[in-house]
C-alpha cells in the first residue's frame, strides 16, 4: 500500500492512532467497503469503519481472499497479522498499525488501521543516494556511503549492477529486531510506511511465525552486529511476557500454533544469547522478491 493507492473516503475523522478507542472502533464498528487494492496478491479491501459517530479508514483482508501457500496452513494469514501487531505492541515500539481479527462483509478477516504514508519520505529504492527521508536506495560503486547500510548488489539493466542500501535509521533497526522475533518472510520496501507523524510502520505480516527459519528482509544492514542496549532490554521483557501463562503468550496462543509459539520463545532466547542481529541462514532466500 502507498499513498498513491489510496481511495479517498468522505467524512473520515481522525482517531488517536494508539488509543483504546481505535481498537474498539476497528473491532466493533460498521465496516463499509470503499474499494479494492488490486496490486495485492490476496484480497485487500479499503474500508471505512464507523462507531458512535467516529469514522476512520482501514484495511480489511478477509480470510476467504487469502491465496493458498505451500508452506503455510490455509486460512491463517489474518491471524498472523494480528499476532505481529501484538508482539509489536509488547515491545513498546508501536511498529505495526493497530490490527484486529473480526467478522466483516466477506467473513472473518484482519482489519488494520490505515496509514497515510508521508509523501516526502521515500520507502522505495531510488537512484543515487536517495533524497531526504529516503529509506532505501540504489547506489553506484561498492560503498554504501555515510548514513546508509549495504544489503546486496542488484541488476539494474544494461549489464549494470548497483548496491541496494537502506538508511542507517533507528526505526528500521527496531523493525529488523521485530522481524527476527516474528520470523517475517516478506519484509519488502513497499511494506515500509513512513507516517506523517515521523513514525515508521511495517505492514503485511501474513507470512510470519513459521517454525522454520523463513526470515527474508531488506534490512540486513546490521547483520552480525551487536544489538542495542534498548533492543536487549526489550527482548528481555518479551521473554517474560512469552513465558507460559504470560500476557503475550496467552493472546498469541489464540492465533498461532503451540509449536509456532515455542519457536517465538526460542528466537527471542537466541537473540538474547548471541546478543547480535541475525545473519542470513543460507538455507532460504534472504531477500524477498520483488524486493520493493
PDB file of C-alpha atoms in Angstrom:
ATOM      1  CA  UNK A   1       0.000   0.000   0.000  1.00  0.00           C
ATOM      2  CA  UNK A   2       1.165   3.506  -0.689  1.00  0.00           C
ATOM      3  CA  UNK A   3      -0.304   6.970  -0.730  1.00  0.00           C
ATOM      4  CA  UNK A   4      -0.864   6.687  -4.485  1.00  0.00           C
ATOM      5  CA  UNK A   5      -3.112   3.622  -3.972  1.00  0.00           C
ATOM      6  CA  UNK A   6      -5.420   5.368  -1.556  1.00  0.00           C
ATOM      7  CA  UNK A   7      -9.110   5.592  -2.469  1.00  0.00           C
ATOM      8  CA  UNK A   8     -10.489   8.735  -0.802  1.00  0.00           C
ATOM      9  CA  UNK A   9     -13.437   8.313   1.517  1.00  0.00           C
ATOM     10  CA  UNK A  10     -15.610  11.214   2.526  1.00  0.00           C
ATOM     11  CA  UNK A  11     -16.419  12.141   6.106  1.00  0.00           C
ATOM     12  CA  UNK A  12     -13.396  10.498   7.718  1.00  0.00           C
ATOM     13  CA  UNK A  13     -12.351  11.902  11.089  1.00  0.00           C
ATOM     14  CA  UNK A  14      -9.041  11.315  12.796  1.00  0.00           C
ATOM     15  CA  UNK A  15      -8.766   8.945  15.751  1.00  0.00           C
ATOM     16  CA  UNK A  16      -5.713   8.852  18.014  1.00  0.00           C
ATOM     17  CA  UNK A  17      -3.569   6.031  16.496  1.00  0.00           C
ATOM     18  CA  UNK A  18      -2.647   4.285  19.740  1.00  0.00           C
ATOM     19  CA  UNK A  19      -5.839   4.818  21.707  1.00  0.00           C
ATOM     20  CA  UNK A  20      -8.034   2.039  23.018  1.00  0.00           C
ATOM     21  CA  UNK A  21     -10.811   3.877  21.195  1.00  0.00           C
ATOM     22  CA  UNK A  22      -9.241   2.874  17.872  1.00  0.00           C
ATOM     23  CA  UNK A  23      -9.101  -0.782  18.903  1.00  0.00           C
ATOM     24  CA  UNK A  24     -12.767  -0.540  19.887  1.00  0.00           C
ATOM     25  CA  UNK A  25     -13.637   1.201  16.629  1.00  0.00           C
ATOM     26  CA  UNK A  26     -11.858  -1.354  14.440  1.00  0.00           C
ATOM     27  CA  UNK A  27     -13.276  -4.284  16.404  1.00  0.00           C
ATOM     28  CA  UNK A  28     -16.914  -3.254  16.735  1.00  0.00           C
ATOM     29  CA  UNK A  29     -17.516  -0.544  14.141  1.00  0.00           C
ATOM     30  CA  UNK A  30     -19.562  -0.999  10.978  1.00  0.00           C
ATOM     31  CA  UNK A  31     -17.329  -1.801   8.005  1.00  0.00           C
ATOM     32  CA  UNK A  32     -18.149  -0.249   4.634  1.00  0.00           C
ATOM     33  CA  UNK A  33     -16.082  -1.392   1.651  1.00  0.00           C
ATOM     34  CA  UNK A  34     -14.851   1.516  -0.488  1.00  0.00           C
ATOM     35  CA  UNK A  35     -12.656  -0.294  -2.977  1.00  0.00           C
ATOM     36  CA  UNK A  36     -10.023  -2.942  -3.576  1.00  0.00           C
ATOM     37  CA  UNK A  37      -6.254  -2.581  -3.692  1.00  0.00           C
ATOM     38  CA  UNK A  38      -5.640  -4.637  -6.820  1.00  0.00           C
ATOM     39  CA  UNK A  39      -1.833  -4.715  -6.653  1.00  0.00           C
ATOM     40  CA  UNK A  40      -2.002  -7.070  -3.659  1.00  0.00           C
ATOM     41  CA  UNK A  41      -1.697 -10.822  -4.181  1.00  0.00           C
ATOM     42  CA  UNK A  42      -4.529 -11.504  -1.716  1.00  0.00           C
ATOM     43  CA  UNK A  43      -7.863  -9.734  -1.367  1.00  0.00           C
ATOM     44  CA  UNK A  44      -7.207  -6.355   0.290  1.00  0.00           C
ATOM     45  CA  UNK A  45     -10.186  -4.050   0.713  1.00  0.00           C
ATOM     46  CA  UNK A  46     -10.091  -0.401   1.691  1.00  0.00           C
ATOM     47  CA  UNK A  47     -12.951   0.365   4.072  1.00  0.00           C
ATOM     48  CA  UNK A  48     -14.338   2.910   6.435  1.00  0.00           C
ATOM     49  CA  UNK A  49     -15.326   1.815   9.912  1.00  0.00           C
ATOM     50  CA  UNK A  50     -17.880   3.753  11.951  1.00  0.00           C
ATOM     51  CA  UNK A  51     -18.935   3.527  15.590  1.00  0.00           C
ATOM     52  CA  UNK A  52     -20.833   6.075  17.708  1.00  0.00           C
ATOM     53  CA  UNK A  53     -20.063   8.897  15.311  1.00  0.00           C
ATOM     54  CA  UNK A  54     -16.339   8.130  14.946  1.00  0.00           C
ATOM     55  CA  UNK A  55     -15.131   7.099  11.498  1.00  0.00           C
ATOM     56  CA  UNK A  56     -11.727   6.025  10.249  1.00  0.00           C
ATOM     57  CA  UNK A  57     -10.217   4.396   7.197  1.00  0.00           C
ATOM     58  CA  UNK A  58      -8.922   0.844   7.486  1.00  0.00           C
ATOM     59  CA  UNK A  59      -7.774  -2.169   5.510  1.00  0.00           C
ATOM     60  CA  UNK A  60      -9.818  -5.378   5.587  1.00  0.00           C
ATOM     61  CA  UNK A  61      -8.285  -8.672   4.462  1.00  0.00           C
ATOM     62  CA  UNK A  62     -10.897 -11.444   4.575  1.00  0.00           C
ATOM     63  CA  UNK A  63      -9.630 -14.964   5.172  1.00  0.00           C
ATOM     64  CA  UNK A  64     -11.681 -16.100   2.175  1.00  0.00           C
ATOM     65  CA  UNK A  65      -9.488 -13.911  -0.042  1.00  0.00           C
ATOM     66  CA  UNK A  66      -6.175 -15.464   1.041  1.00  0.00           C
ATOM     67  CA  UNK A  67      -4.249 -17.246  -1.682  1.00  0.00           C
ATOM     68  CA  UNK A  68      -3.088 -20.738  -0.595  1.00  0.00           C
ATOM     69  CA  UNK A  69       0.644 -21.034   0.128  1.00  0.00           C
ATOM     70  CA  UNK A  70       2.696 -24.221   0.014  1.00  0.00           C
ATOM     71  CA  UNK A  71       4.442 -23.594   3.325  1.00  0.00           C
ATOM     72  CA  UNK A  72       1.724 -22.017   5.489  1.00  0.00           C
ATOM     73  CA  UNK A  73      -1.586 -23.575   6.575  1.00  0.00           C
ATOM     74  CA  UNK A  74      -4.579 -22.261   4.627  1.00  0.00           C
ATOM     75  CA  UNK A  75      -6.662 -19.551   6.227  1.00  0.00           C
ATOM     76  CA  UNK A  76      -4.101 -18.443   8.826  1.00  0.00           C
ATOM     77  CA  UNK A  77      -2.591 -15.244   7.394  1.00  0.00           C
ATOM     78  CA  UNK A  78      -5.043 -12.881   9.086  1.00  0.00           C
ATOM     79  CA  UNK A  79      -4.274 -14.373  12.494  1.00  0.00           C
ATOM     80  CA  UNK A  80      -0.552 -13.971  11.858  1.00  0.00           C
ATOM     81  CA  UNK A  81      -1.024 -10.294  11.030  1.00  0.00           C
ATOM     82  CA  UNK A  82      -2.807  -9.756  14.336  1.00  0.00           C
ATOM     83  CA  UNK A  83      -0.102 -11.716  16.163  1.00  0.00           C
ATOM     84  CA  UNK A  84       2.573  -9.454  14.640  1.00  0.00           C
ATOM     85  CA  UNK A  85       0.690  -6.411  15.936  1.00  0.00           C
ATOM     86  CA  UNK A  86       0.504  -7.893  19.437  1.00  0.00           C
ATOM     87  CA  UNK A  87       4.246  -8.577  19.501  1.00  0.00           C
ATOM     88  CA  UNK A  88       4.928  -5.061  18.214  1.00  0.00           C
ATOM     89  CA  UNK A  89       2.791  -3.596  20.983  1.00  0.00           C
ATOM     90  CA  UNK A  90       4.571  -5.744  23.555  1.00  0.00           C
ATOM     91  CA  UNK A  91       7.901  -4.234  22.503  1.00  0.00           C
ATOM     92  CA  UNK A  92       6.567  -0.739  23.137  1.00  0.00           C
ATOM     93  CA  UNK A  93       7.871   0.371  19.739  1.00  0.00           C
ATOM     94  CA  UNK A  94       4.487   0.615  18.023  1.00  0.00           C
ATOM     95  CA  UNK A  95       5.820  -0.501  14.638  1.00  0.00           C
ATOM     96  CA  UNK A  96       2.644  -2.163  13.338  1.00  0.00           C
ATOM     97  CA  UNK A  97      -0.647  -0.294  12.796  1.00  0.00           C
ATOM     98  CA  UNK A  98      -3.485  -1.280  15.121  1.00  0.00           C
ATOM     99  CA  UNK A  99      -4.743  -4.652  13.866  1.00  0.00           C
ATOM    100  CA  UNK A 100      -7.696  -6.769  14.982  1.00  0.00           C
ATOM    101  CA  UNK A 101      -9.408 -10.009  13.959  1.00  0.00           C
ATOM    102  CA  UNK A 102     -13.141  -9.705  13.387  1.00  0.00           C
ATOM    103  CA  UNK A 103     -16.084 -10.575  11.186  1.00  0.00           C
ATOM    104  CA  UNK A 104     -16.771  -8.406   8.153  1.00  0.00           C
ATOM    105  CA  UNK A 105     -18.817  -8.197   4.956  1.00  0.00           C
ATOM    106  CA  UNK A 106     -16.916 -11.183   3.499  1.00  0.00           C
ATOM    107  CA  UNK A 107     -16.443 -13.152   6.698  1.00  0.00           C
ATOM    108  CA  UNK A 108     -13.697 -13.212   9.288  1.00  0.00           C
ATOM    109  CA  UNK A 109     -10.576 -11.295   8.477  1.00  0.00           C
ATOM    110  CA  UNK A 110      -7.876  -8.910   9.567  1.00  0.00           C
ATOM    111  CA  UNK A 111      -8.817  -5.240   9.961  1.00  0.00           C
ATOM    112  CA  UNK A 112      -5.975  -2.752  10.251  1.00  0.00           C
ATOM    113  CA  UNK A 113      -5.672   0.964  10.764  1.00  0.00           C
ATOM    114  CA  UNK A 114      -4.985   2.802   7.502  1.00  0.00           C
ATOM    115  CA  UNK A 115      -1.711   4.751   7.473  1.00  0.00           C
ATOM    116  CA  UNK A 116      -1.374   7.807   5.270  1.00  0.00           C
ATOM    117  CA  UNK A 117       2.200   7.462   4.030  1.00  0.00           C
ATOM    118  CA  UNK A 118       4.284  10.634   4.133  1.00  0.00           C
ATOM    119  CA  UNK A 119       4.670  11.759   0.525  1.00  0.00           C
ATOM    120  CA  UNK A 120       8.008  13.413   1.383  1.00  0.00           C
ATOM    121  CA  UNK A 121       9.522  10.161   2.703  1.00  0.00           C
ATOM    122  CA  UNK A 122      10.642   7.563   0.185  1.00  0.00           C
ATOM    123  CA  UNK A 123      10.302   3.902   1.160  1.00  0.00           C
ATOM    124  CA  UNK A 124      11.148   2.650  -2.329  1.00  0.00           C
ATOM    125  CA  UNK A 125      14.582   2.188  -3.870  1.00  0.00           C
ATOM    126  CA  UNK A 126      15.508   5.244  -5.892  1.00  0.00           C
ATOM    127  CA  UNK A 127      18.569   6.168  -7.938  1.00  0.00           C
ATOM    128  CA  UNK A 128      21.616   7.769  -6.418  1.00  0.00           C
ATOM    129  CA  UNK A 129      21.999   8.224  -2.703  1.00  0.00           C
ATOM    130  CA  UNK A 130      18.322   8.828  -2.076  1.00  0.00           C
ATOM    131  CA  UNK A 131      16.687  12.058  -1.001  1.00  0.00           C
ATOM    132  CA  UNK A 132      15.986  13.393   2.446  1.00  0.00           C
ATOM    133  CA  UNK A 133      13.922  10.885   4.390  1.00  0.00           C
ATOM    134  CA  UNK A 134      14.588   8.047   1.936  1.00  0.00           C
ATOM    135  CA  UNK A 135      14.726   4.584   3.485  1.00  0.00           C
ATOM    136  CA  UNK A 136      16.041   2.562   0.512  1.00  0.00           C
ATOM    137  CA  UNK A 137      18.279   3.454  -2.416  1.00  0.00           C
ATOM    138  CA  UNK A 138      20.428   2.061  -5.198  1.00  0.00           C
ATOM    139  CA  UNK A 139      23.953   3.486  -5.307  1.00  0.00           C
ATOM    140  CA  UNK A 140      26.828   3.076  -7.733  1.00  0.00           C
ATOM    141  CA  UNK A 141      30.066   1.562  -6.510  1.00  0.00           C
ATOM    142  CA  UNK A 142      30.780  -0.823  -3.661  1.00  0.00           C
ATOM    143  CA  UNK A 143      30.414   1.525  -0.697  1.00  0.00           C
ATOM    144  CA  UNK A 144      27.096   2.348   0.917  1.00  0.00           C
ATOM    145  CA  UNK A 145      28.114   5.859   1.873  1.00  0.00           C
ATOM    146  CA  UNK A 146      27.520   7.828   5.046  1.00  0.00           C
ATOM    147  CA  UNK A 147      24.117   7.263   6.599  1.00  0.00           C
ATOM    148  CA  UNK A 148      23.446   4.037   4.674  1.00  0.00           C
ATOM    149  CA  UNK A 149      23.774   0.303   5.268  1.00  0.00           C
ATOM    150  CA  UNK A 150      24.609  -2.161   2.437  1.00  0.00           C
ATOM    151  CA  UNK A 151      22.215  -5.005   1.662  1.00  0.00           C
ATOM    152  CA  UNK A 152      23.147  -6.640  -1.649  1.00  0.00           C
ATOM    153  CA  UNK A 153      24.088  -5.961  -5.241  1.00  0.00           C
ATOM    154  CA  UNK A 154      21.214  -5.788  -7.722  1.00  0.00           C
ATOM    155  CA  UNK A 155      20.995  -5.903 -11.519  1.00  0.00           C
ATOM    156  CA  UNK A 156      19.535  -2.647 -12.798  1.00  0.00           C
ATOM    157  CA  UNK A 157      19.545  -3.318 -16.562  1.00  0.00           C
ATOM    158  CA  UNK A 158      22.024  -2.698 -19.354  1.00  0.00           C
ATOM    159  CA  UNK A 159      24.545  -5.007 -17.759  1.00  0.00           C
ATOM    160  CA  UNK A 160      24.834  -2.671 -14.776  1.00  0.00           C
ATOM    161  CA  UNK A 161      24.707  -3.509 -11.104  1.00  0.00           C
ATOM    162  CA  UNK A 162      24.068  -1.216  -8.186  1.00  0.00           C
ATOM    163  CA  UNK A 163      24.318  -1.597  -4.447  1.00  0.00           C
ATOM    164  CA  UNK A 164      20.997  -1.808  -2.658  1.00  0.00           C
ATOM    165  CA  UNK A 165      21.217   0.068   0.637  1.00  0.00           C
ATOM    166  CA  UNK A 166      18.875   1.053   3.439  1.00  0.00           C
ATOM    167  CA  UNK A 167      19.076   4.016   5.757  1.00  0.00           C
ATOM    168  CA  UNK A 168      21.026   3.728   8.997  1.00  0.00           C
ATOM    169  CA  UNK A 169      17.799   4.598  10.792  1.00  0.00           C
ATOM    170  CA  UNK A 170      16.946   3.574  14.360  1.00  0.00           C
ATOM    171  CA  UNK A 171      13.328   2.937  13.347  1.00  0.00           C
ATOM    172  CA  UNK A 172      14.475   0.432  10.723  1.00  0.00           C
ATOM    173  CA  UNK A 173      16.799  -1.179  13.242  1.00  0.00           C
ATOM    174  CA  UNK A 174      13.931  -1.735  15.655  1.00  0.00           C
ATOM    175  CA  UNK A 175      11.889  -3.200  12.803  1.00  0.00           C
ATOM    176  CA  UNK A 176      14.761  -5.548  11.954  1.00  0.00           C
ATOM    177  CA  UNK A 177      14.620  -6.862  15.537  1.00  0.00           C
ATOM    178  CA  UNK A 178      10.842  -7.290  15.372  1.00  0.00           C
ATOM    179  CA  UNK A 179      11.160  -9.179  12.074  1.00  0.00           C
ATOM    180  CA  UNK A 180      13.723 -11.507  13.613  1.00  0.00           C
ATOM    181  CA  UNK A 181      11.363 -12.263  16.507  1.00  0.00           C
ATOM    182  CA  UNK A 182       8.309 -12.957  14.341  1.00  0.00           C
ATOM    183  CA  UNK A 183      10.348 -14.637  11.572  1.00  0.00           C
ATOM    184  CA  UNK A 184       8.993 -12.336   8.877  1.00  0.00           C
ATOM    185  CA  UNK A 185       9.276 -13.960   5.459  1.00  0.00           C
ATOM    186  CA  UNK A 186       8.426 -10.874   3.401  1.00  0.00           C
ATOM    187  CA  UNK A 187       9.942  -7.544   4.508  1.00  0.00           C
ATOM    188  CA  UNK A 188       9.780  -5.640   1.216  1.00  0.00           C
ATOM    189  CA  UNK A 189      10.364  -1.958   0.665  1.00  0.00           C
ATOM    190  CA  UNK A 190       6.691  -1.484  -0.134  1.00  0.00           C
ATOM    191  CA  UNK A 191       5.848  -2.788   3.332  1.00  0.00           C
ATOM    192  CA  UNK A 192       7.526   0.211   4.971  1.00  0.00           C
ATOM    193  CA  UNK A 193       5.190   3.145   5.574  1.00  0.00           C
ATOM    194  CA  UNK A 194       6.698   6.389   6.910  1.00  0.00           C
ATOM    195  CA  UNK A 195       3.883   8.189   8.701  1.00  0.00           C
ATOM    196  CA  UNK A 196       3.374  11.922   8.634  1.00  0.00           C
ATOM    197  CA  UNK A 197       3.973  11.942  12.391  1.00  0.00           C
ATOM    198  CA  UNK A 198       7.582  10.793  11.927  1.00  0.00           C
ATOM    199  CA  UNK A 199       6.826   7.209  12.908  1.00  0.00           C
ATOM    200  CA  UNK A 200       7.636   4.235  10.704  1.00  0.00           C
ATOM    201  CA  UNK A 201       5.143   1.418  10.288  1.00  0.00           C
ATOM    202  CA  UNK A 202       5.603  -2.076   8.915  1.00  0.00           C
ATOM    203  CA  UNK A 203       2.678  -3.841   7.240  1.00  0.00           C
ATOM    204  CA  UNK A 204       1.852  -7.186   5.585  1.00  0.00           C
ATOM    205  CA  UNK A 205       2.949  -9.757   8.171  1.00  0.00           C
ATOM    206  CA  UNK A 206       0.856 -12.698   6.973  1.00  0.00           C
ATOM    207  CA  UNK A 207       3.868 -14.897   6.243  1.00  0.00           C
ATOM    208  CA  UNK A 208       5.362 -14.707   9.723  1.00  0.00           C
ATOM    209  CA  UNK A 209       5.723 -17.044  12.742  1.00  0.00           C
ATOM    210  CA  UNK A 210       6.747 -20.145  10.800  1.00  0.00           C
ATOM    211  CA  UNK A 211       8.607 -22.730  12.902  1.00  0.00           C
ATOM    212  CA  UNK A 212      11.376 -22.944  10.272  1.00  0.00           C
ATOM    213  CA  UNK A 213      13.767 -20.068   9.561  1.00  0.00           C
ATOM    214  CA  UNK A 214      11.975 -18.030   6.893  1.00  0.00           C
ATOM    215  CA  UNK A 215      13.464 -14.585   7.526  1.00  0.00           C
ATOM    216  CA  UNK A 216      13.528 -12.643   4.256  1.00  0.00           C
ATOM    217  CA  UNK A 217      14.145  -8.937   4.507  1.00  0.00           C
ATOM    218  CA  UNK A 218      15.813  -5.891   3.027  1.00  0.00           C
ATOM    219  CA  UNK A 219      17.027  -4.913   6.493  1.00  0.00           C
ATOM    220  CA  UNK A 220      20.252  -6.926   6.664  1.00  0.00           C
ATOM    221  CA  UNK A 221      22.454  -3.877   7.210  1.00  0.00           C
ATOM    222  CA  UNK A 222      23.118  -4.726  10.874  1.00  0.00           C
ATOM    223  CA  UNK A 223      23.577  -8.481  10.372  1.00  0.00           C
ATOM    224  CA  UNK A 224      26.093  -9.876  12.862  1.00  0.00           C
ATOM    225  CA  UNK A 225      26.419  -6.605  14.762  1.00  0.00           C
ATOM    226  CA  UNK A 226      25.654  -6.260  18.481  1.00  0.00           C
ATOM    227  CA  UNK A 227      22.087  -5.463  19.422  1.00  0.00           C
ATOM    228  CA  UNK A 228      21.493  -2.085  21.017  1.00  0.00           C
ATOM    229  CA  UNK A 229      21.038  -1.897  24.776  1.00  0.00           C
ATOM    230  CA  UNK A 230      17.440  -0.875  24.129  1.00  0.00           C
ATOM    231  CA  UNK A 231      16.820  -3.961  21.980  1.00  0.00           C
ATOM    232  CA  UNK A 232      18.310  -6.255  24.621  1.00  0.00           C
ATOM    233  CA  UNK A 233      16.040  -4.721  27.266  1.00  0.00           C
ATOM    234  CA  UNK A 234      13.001  -5.104  25.015  1.00  0.00           C
ATOM    235  CA  UNK A 235      13.853  -8.728  24.244  1.00  0.00           C
ATOM    236  CA  UNK A 236      14.256  -9.426  27.950  1.00  0.00           C
ATOM    237  CA  UNK A 237      10.782  -8.027  28.566  1.00  0.00           C
ATOM    238  CA  UNK A 238       9.379 -10.067  25.676  1.00  0.00           C
ATOM    239  CA  UNK A 239      10.890 -13.211  27.134  1.00  0.00           C
ATOM    240  CA  UNK A 240       8.935 -12.676  30.333  1.00  0.00           C
ATOM    241  CA  UNK A 241       5.699 -11.899  28.511  1.00  0.00           C
ATOM    242  CA  UNK A 242       6.123 -15.028  26.383  1.00  0.00           C
ATOM    243  CA  UNK A 243       6.559 -17.331  29.362  1.00  0.00           C
ATOM    244  CA  UNK A 244       3.847 -19.898  29.978  1.00  0.00           C
ATOM    245  CA  UNK A 245       0.808 -18.022  31.275  1.00  0.00           C
ATOM    246  CA  UNK A 246       2.329 -14.636  30.404  1.00  0.00           C
ATOM    247  CA  UNK A 247       0.046 -11.982  28.886  1.00  0.00           C
ATOM    248  CA  UNK A 248       1.558 -12.091  25.418  1.00  0.00           C
ATOM    249  CA  UNK A 249       1.764 -15.880  25.354  1.00  0.00           C
ATOM    250  CA  UNK A 250      -1.896 -16.152  26.291  1.00  0.00           C
ATOM    251  CA  UNK A 251      -3.008 -13.885  23.453  1.00  0.00           C
ATOM    252  CA  UNK A 252      -0.691 -15.415  20.857  1.00  0.00           C
ATOM    253  CA  UNK A 253      -1.926 -18.905  21.744  1.00  0.00           C
ATOM    254  CA  UNK A 254      -5.294 -17.898  20.264  1.00  0.00           C
ATOM    255  CA  UNK A 255      -3.681 -17.006  16.920  1.00  0.00           C
ATOM    256  CA  UNK A 256      -0.744 -19.332  16.225  1.00  0.00           C
ATOM    257  CA  UNK A 257       0.019 -22.975  16.992  1.00  0.00           C
ATOM    258  CA  UNK A 258       1.805 -24.193  20.147  1.00  0.00           C
ATOM    259  CA  UNK A 259       4.843 -25.106  18.034  1.00  0.00           C
ATOM    260  CA  UNK A 260       4.914 -21.635  16.490  1.00  0.00           C
ATOM    261  CA  UNK A 261       4.625 -20.013  19.913  1.00  0.00           C
ATOM    262  CA  UNK A 262       7.503 -22.150  21.175  1.00  0.00           C
ATOM    263  CA  UNK A 263       9.537 -21.057  18.141  1.00  0.00           C
ATOM    264  CA  UNK A 264       8.940 -17.387  19.044  1.00  0.00           C
ATOM    265  CA  UNK A 265      10.292 -18.076  22.540  1.00  0.00           C
ATOM    266  CA  UNK A 266      13.312 -19.841  21.032  1.00  0.00           C
ATOM    267  CA  UNK A 267      14.079 -16.964  18.649  1.00  0.00           C
ATOM    268  CA  UNK A 268      13.967 -14.443  21.498  1.00  0.00           C
ATOM    269  CA  UNK A 269      16.252 -16.686  23.561  1.00  0.00           C
ATOM    270  CA  UNK A 270      18.731 -16.989  20.671  1.00  0.00           C
ATOM    271  CA  UNK A 271      18.795 -13.222  20.139  1.00  0.00           C
ATOM    272  CA  UNK A 272      19.450 -12.679  23.839  1.00  0.00           C
ATOM    273  CA  UNK A 273      22.052 -15.443  23.882  1.00  0.00           C
ATOM    274  CA  UNK A 274      24.054 -14.180  20.916  1.00  0.00           C
ATOM    275  CA  UNK A 275      23.441 -10.501  21.597  1.00  0.00           C
ATOM    276  CA  UNK A 276      23.639  -9.833  17.862  1.00  0.00           C
ATOM    277  CA  UNK A 277      21.390  -9.213  14.891  1.00  0.00           C
ATOM    278  CA  UNK A 278      20.824 -12.458  12.939  1.00  0.00           C
ATOM    279  CA  UNK A 279      22.595 -13.231   9.676  1.00  0.00           C
ATOM    280  CA  UNK A 280      21.147 -14.973   6.612  1.00  0.00           C
ATOM    281  CA  UNK A 281      20.983 -18.716   7.192  1.00  0.00           C
ATOM    282  CA  UNK A 282      21.888 -19.661   3.636  1.00  0.00           C
ATOM    283  CA  UNK A 283      19.068 -22.219   3.636  1.00  0.00           C
ATOM    284  CA  UNK A 284      16.392 -19.809   2.417  1.00  0.00           C
ATOM    285  CA  UNK A 285      16.460 -16.792   0.048  1.00  0.00           C
ATOM    286  CA  UNK A 286      17.446 -13.890   2.277  1.00  0.00           C
ATOM    287  CA  UNK A 287      15.772 -11.128   0.236  1.00  0.00           C
ATOM    288  CA  UNK A 288      12.104 -11.150  -0.807  1.00  0.00           C
ATOM    289  CA  UNK A 289      11.070 -10.972  -4.453  1.00  0.00           C
ATOM    290  CA  UNK A 290      10.279  -8.491  -5.734  1.00  0.00           C
ATOM    291  CA  UNK A 291      12.304  -6.532  -3.164  1.00  0.00           C
ATOM    292  CA  UNK A 292      10.221  -3.360  -3.473  1.00  0.00           C
TER     293      UNK A 292
END
